[in-house]
């Protein structure tokens, strides 16, 4: 789950990003509306949710939303704002916001609103993703395996979960290291060049302890391929 967060208050932005990261979201955080529009217009990453502050340098959150909707893009967006008069809410919702959170707010409420947005948005991930005998559970960051009627639950770190999810969404395809970096690491971060290989090694090792040895194949010189068990 990848979020574009646009918030110009450094403390609040950092707190939101930290909270979302802890809950397994990948977060690209930008501090002004013009940067945010660059991210959206150039589609550098595929976002599943947007969190836009209303008052921003450059381009307001409302203007961002209007531009997005004028291109018929349905990215679910939660607006953050100190404005809480009825007229402001109407303006926000009319501009295409899917929900609205008035500052100050608690992080637990923010997470609950995001979960509600995900439930309401048909294009977002379901609560579970099933492939072969593997079933990913988004609410608990686990993968459940079912072999010959025997069920096992494997607990994954946030990164292992994101990686396995990405593989499960692209079975039997060769996926390059750069594709994985682009999809699963936040823009502006400069991960070590071996970080993908290291994460894949961890994921393989964890899956292997549960008897899943050959799910992720290395395709030498090209990348990786996920081969779900029949
Ligand atoms: Ca602001």
mmCIF file of C-alpha atoms and ligand atoms in Angstrom:
data_model
loop_
_atom_site.group_PDB
_atom_site.id
_atom_site.type_symbol
_atom_site.label_atom_id
_atom_site.label_comp_id
_atom_site.label_asym_id
_atom_site.label_seq_id
_atom_site.Cartn_x
_atom_site.Cartn_y
_atom_site.Cartn_z
ATOM 1 C CA UNK A 1 0.000 0.000 0.000
ATOM 2 C CA UNK A 2 1.677 3.209 -1.145
ATOM 3 C CA UNK A 3 0.627 6.650 0.105
ATOM 4 C CA UNK A 4 1.427 10.128 -1.215
ATOM 5 C CA UNK A 5 1.516 12.414 1.831
ATOM 6 C CA UNK A 6 1.544 16.168 1.208
ATOM 7 C CA UNK A 7 2.050 18.078 4.457
ATOM 8 C CA UNK A 8 4.168 21.180 4.957
ATOM 9 C CA UNK A 9 4.337 21.092 8.764
ATOM 10 C CA UNK A 10 7.579 19.156 9.378
ATOM 11 C CA UNK A 11 6.660 17.734 12.801
ATOM 12 C CA UNK A 12 3.216 16.607 11.732
ATOM 13 C CA UNK A 13 4.445 15.214 8.422
ATOM 14 C CA UNK A 14 7.191 13.242 10.154
ATOM 15 C CA UNK A 15 4.759 11.897 12.756
ATOM 16 C CA UNK A 16 2.268 10.773 10.108
ATOM 17 C CA UNK A 17 4.981 9.159 8.011
ATOM 18 C CA UNK A 18 6.371 7.300 11.027
ATOM 19 C CA UNK A 19 2.924 6.057 12.043
ATOM 20 C CA UNK A 20 2.084 4.886 8.538
ATOM 21 C CA UNK A 21 5.478 3.205 8.083
ATOM 22 C CA UNK A 22 4.930 1.316 11.339
ATOM 23 C CA UNK A 23 1.608 0.114 9.954
ATOM 24 C CA UNK A 24 3.261 -1.217 6.815
ATOM 25 C CA UNK A 25 2.458 1.599 4.381
ATOM 26 C CA UNK A 26 5.080 2.870 1.958
ATOM 27 C CA UNK A 27 4.977 6.672 2.216
ATOM 28 C CA UNK A 28 6.303 9.301 -0.171
ATOM 29 C CA UNK A 29 6.182 12.546 1.788
ATOM 30 C CA UNK A 30 6.447 15.917 0.056
ATOM 31 C CA UNK A 31 6.194 19.361 1.621
ATOM 32 C CA UNK A 32 4.577 21.403 -1.108
ATOM 33 C CA UNK A 33 1.840 21.170 -3.677
ATOM 34 C CA UNK A 34 4.018 21.672 -6.746
ATOM 35 C CA UNK A 35 6.235 18.706 -5.838
ATOM 36 C CA UNK A 36 3.148 16.637 -5.129
ATOM 37 C CA UNK A 37 1.724 17.440 -8.551
ATOM 38 C CA UNK A 38 5.029 16.400 -10.155
ATOM 39 C CA UNK A 39 4.809 13.049 -8.398
ATOM 40 C CA UNK A 40 1.199 12.574 -9.471
ATOM 41 C CA UNK A 41 1.468 13.891 -13.008
ATOM 42 C CA UNK A 42 4.582 11.886 -13.844
ATOM 43 C CA UNK A 43 3.216 8.810 -12.057
ATOM 44 C CA UNK A 44 6.623 7.958 -10.645
ATOM 45 C CA UNK A 45 4.930 5.534 -8.326
ATOM 46 C CA UNK A 46 1.536 3.887 -8.227
ATOM 47 C CA UNK A 47 -0.328 5.245 -5.250
ATOM 48 C CA UNK A 48 -3.191 3.570 -3.491
ATOM 49 C CA UNK A 49 -4.064 6.562 -1.280
ATOM 50 C CA UNK A 50 -3.414 10.292 -1.024
ATOM 51 C CA UNK A 51 -3.287 12.397 2.137
ATOM 52 C CA UNK A 52 -3.346 16.088 1.230
ATOM 53 C CA UNK A 53 -3.084 19.006 3.593
ATOM 54 C CA UNK A 54 -5.364 21.870 2.523
ATOM 55 C CA UNK A 55 -3.028 24.849 2.946
ATOM 56 C CA UNK A 56 0.292 24.214 1.217
ATOM 57 C CA UNK A 57 3.013 26.284 -0.392
ATOM 58 C CA UNK A 58 2.888 26.336 -4.171
ATOM 59 C CA UNK A 59 -0.385 24.614 -4.873
ATOM 60 C CA UNK A 60 -3.130 24.020 -2.314
ATOM 61 C CA UNK A 61 -4.419 20.575 -1.446
ATOM 62 C CA UNK A 62 -7.781 21.491 -2.957
ATOM 63 C CA UNK A 63 -6.150 22.594 -6.213
ATOM 64 C CA UNK A 64 -4.188 19.316 -6.324
ATOM 65 C CA UNK A 65 -7.409 17.412 -5.872
ATOM 66 C CA UNK A 66 -9.187 19.389 -8.606
ATOM 67 C CA UNK A 67 -6.377 18.749 -11.062
ATOM 68 C CA UNK A 68 -6.389 15.053 -10.251
ATOM 69 C CA UNK A 69 -10.147 14.747 -10.653
ATOM 70 C CA UNK A 70 -10.118 16.793 -13.878
ATOM 71 C CA UNK A 71 -8.013 13.944 -15.287
ATOM 72 C CA UNK A 72 -10.641 11.466 -14.098
ATOM 73 C CA UNK A 73 -8.209 9.897 -11.677
ATOM 74 C CA UNK A 74 -9.909 8.164 -8.814
ATOM 75 C CA UNK A 75 -7.062 7.955 -6.269
ATOM 76 C CA UNK A 76 -8.824 7.994 -2.882
ATOM 77 C CA UNK A 77 -7.836 11.177 -1.048
ATOM 78 C CA UNK A 78 -8.123 12.128 2.598
ATOM 79 C CA UNK A 79 -7.921 15.896 3.185
ATOM 80 C CA UNK A 80 -6.228 17.256 6.297
ATOM 81 C CA UNK A 81 -7.106 20.726 7.416
ATOM 82 C CA UNK A 82 -7.494 23.150 10.245
ATOM 83 C CA UNK A 83 -10.641 24.433 8.530
ATOM 84 C CA UNK A 84 -13.757 22.949 10.004
ATOM 85 C CA UNK A 85 -16.606 25.167 9.028
ATOM 86 C CA UNK A 86 -19.419 23.536 7.111
ATOM 87 C CA UNK A 87 -18.680 25.591 3.989
ATOM 88 C CA UNK A 88 -15.072 24.372 3.985
ATOM 89 C CA UNK A 89 -16.149 20.758 4.287
ATOM 90 C CA UNK A 90 -18.540 21.179 1.372
ATOM 91 C CA UNK A 91 -15.770 22.765 -0.725
ATOM 92 C CA UNK A 92 -13.418 19.901 0.103
ATOM 93 C CA UNK A 93 -15.912 17.169 -0.647
ATOM 94 C CA UNK A 94 -17.143 18.901 -3.825
ATOM 95 C CA UNK A 95 -13.561 19.086 -5.063
ATOM 96 C CA UNK A 96 -13.430 15.303 -4.868
ATOM 97 C CA UNK A 97 -12.090 14.480 -1.412
ATOM 98 C CA UNK A 98 -13.154 11.064 -0.153
ATOM 99 C CA UNK A 99 -12.807 11.977 3.487
ATOM 100 C CA UNK A 100 -11.849 14.866 5.681
ATOM 101 C CA UNK A 101 -9.882 15.060 8.937
ATOM 102 C CA UNK A 102 -9.743 18.228 11.020
ATOM 103 C CA UNK A 103 -6.512 19.123 12.854
ATOM 104 C CA UNK A 104 -5.580 18.329 15.513
ATOM 105 C CA UNK A 105 -6.311 14.628 15.228
ATOM 106 C CA UNK A 106 -4.960 11.443 16.790
ATOM 107 C CA UNK A 107 -2.928 8.944 14.795
ATOM 108 C CA UNK A 108 -5.323 6.126 15.724
ATOM 109 C CA UNK A 109 -8.158 8.053 14.069
ATOM 110 C CA UNK A 110 -6.049 8.709 10.965
ATOM 111 C CA UNK A 111 -5.311 4.977 10.619
ATOM 112 C CA UNK A 112 -8.973 4.108 11.124
ATOM 113 C CA UNK A 113 -10.017 6.607 8.423
ATOM 114 C CA UNK A 114 -7.486 5.144 6.006
ATOM 115 C CA UNK A 115 -8.749 1.625 6.666
ATOM 116 C CA UNK A 116 -12.302 2.834 6.064
ATOM 117 C CA UNK A 117 -11.247 4.463 2.781
ATOM 118 C CA UNK A 118 -9.649 1.195 1.701
ATOM 119 C CA UNK A 119 -12.823 -0.720 2.475
ATOM 120 C CA UNK A 120 -14.945 1.715 0.481
ATOM 121 C CA UNK A 121 -12.680 1.857 -2.558
ATOM 122 C CA UNK A 122 -13.181 -1.080 -4.892
ATOM 123 C CA UNK A 123 -9.861 -0.486 -6.669
ATOM 124 C CA UNK A 124 -7.909 -0.945 -3.453
ATOM 125 C CA UNK A 125 -6.646 -4.199 -2.126
ATOM 126 C CA UNK A 126 -9.034 -6.565 -0.468
ATOM 127 C CA UNK A 127 -8.374 -7.716 3.085
ATOM 128 C CA UNK A 128 -6.840 -10.871 1.699
ATOM 129 C CA UNK A 129 -4.895 -11.871 -1.376
ATOM 130 C CA UNK A 130 -5.018 -15.517 -2.384
ATOM 131 C CA UNK A 131 -2.659 -17.313 -4.736
ATOM 132 C CA UNK A 132 -2.285 -21.074 -4.873
ATOM 133 C CA UNK A 133 -1.986 -22.279 -1.299
ATOM 134 C CA UNK A 134 -0.810 -18.893 -0.002
ATOM 135 C CA UNK A 135 -3.119 -16.316 1.480
ATOM 136 C CA UNK A 136 -1.923 -12.860 2.544
ATOM 137 C CA UNK A 137 -3.782 -11.199 5.374
ATOM 138 C CA UNK A 138 -3.463 -7.399 5.340
ATOM 139 C CA UNK A 139 -4.829 -6.878 8.801
ATOM 140 C CA UNK A 140 -2.145 -8.942 10.531
ATOM 141 C CA UNK A 141 0.852 -8.837 8.110
ATOM 142 C CA UNK A 142 0.810 -12.598 7.878
ATOM 143 C CA UNK A 143 0.792 -15.156 5.133
ATOM 144 C CA UNK A 144 -1.202 -18.284 5.698
ATOM 145 C CA UNK A 145 -0.202 -21.494 3.978
ATOM 146 C CA UNK A 146 -2.451 -24.443 3.486
ATOM 147 C CA UNK A 147 -0.766 -27.667 2.480
ATOM 148 C CA UNK A 148 -2.753 -30.881 2.420
ATOM 149 C CA UNK A 149 -5.214 -29.421 4.879
ATOM 150 C CA UNK A 150 -2.503 -28.307 7.279
ATOM 151 C CA UNK A 151 -2.599 -24.590 7.990
ATOM 152 C CA UNK A 152 0.402 -22.519 9.065
ATOM 153 C CA UNK A 153 0.596 -18.807 9.786
ATOM 154 C CA UNK A 154 3.852 -17.015 8.942
ATOM 155 C CA UNK A 155 4.439 -13.599 10.510
ATOM 156 C CA UNK A 156 6.250 -11.189 8.210
ATOM 157 C CA UNK A 157 8.000 -7.882 8.728
ATOM 158 C CA UNK A 158 6.484 -4.911 6.860
ATOM 159 C CA UNK A 159 9.099 -5.158 4.105
ATOM 160 C CA UNK A 160 8.790 -8.937 3.762
ATOM 161 C CA UNK A 161 5.030 -8.516 3.477
ATOM 162 C CA UNK A 162 5.329 -5.819 0.798
ATOM 163 C CA UNK A 163 7.800 -7.919 -1.148
ATOM 164 C CA UNK A 164 5.720 -11.084 -1.009
ATOM 165 C CA UNK A 165 2.605 -9.113 -1.963
ATOM 166 C CA UNK A 166 4.366 -7.670 -4.988
ATOM 167 C CA UNK A 167 5.517 -11.129 -6.078
ATOM 168 C CA UNK A 168 2.060 -12.603 -5.548
ATOM 169 C CA UNK A 169 0.558 -9.907 -7.743
ATOM 170 C CA UNK A 170 3.022 -10.719 -10.535
ATOM 171 C CA UNK A 171 3.405 -14.498 -10.553
ATOM 172 C CA UNK A 172 5.476 -16.219 -13.251
ATOM 173 C CA UNK A 173 6.886 -12.854 -14.441
ATOM 174 C CA UNK A 174 10.515 -11.824 -14.395
ATOM 175 C CA UNK A 175 10.803 -8.866 -12.045
ATOM 176 C CA UNK A 176 13.960 -6.792 -12.051
ATOM 177 C CA UNK A 177 15.746 -5.415 -9.021
ATOM 178 C CA UNK A 178 14.964 -1.879 -10.263
ATOM 179 C CA UNK A 179 11.250 -2.632 -10.491
ATOM 180 C CA UNK A 180 11.300 -3.835 -6.906
ATOM 181 C CA UNK A 181 13.220 -0.748 -5.771
ATOM 182 C CA UNK A 182 10.815 1.580 -7.609
ATOM 183 C CA UNK A 183 7.732 -0.087 -6.183
ATOM 184 C CA UNK A 184 8.765 -0.867 -2.635
ATOM 185 C CA UNK A 185 11.234 1.823 -1.608
ATOM 186 C CA UNK A 186 10.212 5.409 -1.042
ATOM 187 C CA UNK A 187 11.187 8.067 -3.556
ATOM 188 C CA UNK A 188 14.168 10.138 -2.465
ATOM 189 C CA UNK A 189 15.652 7.354 -0.367
ATOM 190 C CA UNK A 190 18.905 5.889 -1.565
ATOM 191 C CA UNK A 191 18.922 2.296 -0.516
ATOM 192 C CA UNK A 192 22.143 0.292 -0.626
ATOM 193 C CA UNK A 193 22.557 -1.505 -3.918
ATOM 194 C CA UNK A 194 22.266 -4.917 -2.291
ATOM 195 C CA UNK A 195 19.144 -4.147 -0.274
ATOM 196 C CA UNK A 196 16.763 -6.020 -2.581
ATOM 197 C CA UNK A 197 18.928 -9.141 -2.589
ATOM 198 C CA UNK A 198 19.213 -8.933 1.197
ATOM 199 C CA UNK A 199 15.435 -8.628 1.678
ATOM 200 C CA UNK A 200 14.763 -11.482 -0.701
ATOM 201 C CA UNK A 201 17.263 -13.630 1.196
ATOM 202 C CA UNK A 202 15.394 -12.900 4.455
ATOM 203 C CA UNK A 203 12.014 -13.634 2.915
ATOM 204 C CA UNK A 204 13.236 -16.883 1.347
ATOM 205 C CA UNK A 205 14.773 -17.991 4.638
ATOM 206 C CA UNK A 206 11.558 -17.305 6.521
ATOM 207 C CA UNK A 207 9.409 -19.097 3.957
ATOM 208 C CA UNK A 208 11.847 -22.006 3.900
ATOM 209 C CA UNK A 209 11.467 -22.586 7.635
ATOM 210 C CA UNK A 210 7.822 -23.307 6.846
ATOM 211 C CA UNK A 211 8.698 -25.676 4.048
ATOM 212 C CA UNK A 212 8.429 -23.293 1.110
ATOM 213 C CA UNK A 213 11.788 -23.582 -0.550
ATOM 214 C CA UNK A 214 11.441 -22.630 -4.168
ATOM 215 C CA UNK A 215 8.866 -19.880 -4.409
ATOM 216 C CA UNK A 216 11.279 -17.112 -5.434
ATOM 217 C CA UNK A 217 13.592 -18.079 -8.233
ATOM 218 C CA UNK A 218 16.677 -16.060 -9.203
ATOM 219 C CA UNK A 219 16.813 -15.510 -12.947
ATOM 220 C CA UNK A 220 20.493 -14.791 -13.438
ATOM 221 C CA UNK A 221 21.263 -11.465 -15.058
ATOM 222 C CA UNK A 222 17.583 -10.489 -15.140
ATOM 223 C CA UNK A 223 15.944 -10.569 -11.745
ATOM 224 C CA UNK A 224 13.498 -12.798 -9.919
ATOM 225 C CA UNK A 225 10.445 -14.870 -10.676
ATOM 226 C CA UNK A 226 7.747 -16.006 -8.274
ATOM 227 C CA UNK A 227 6.528 -19.534 -8.842
ATOM 228 C CA UNK A 228 3.520 -20.252 -6.656
ATOM 229 C CA UNK A 229 3.117 -23.818 -5.499
ATOM 230 C CA UNK A 230 0.256 -25.632 -7.185
HETATM 231 CA CA1 LIG B 1 -0.379 23.401 5.870
#
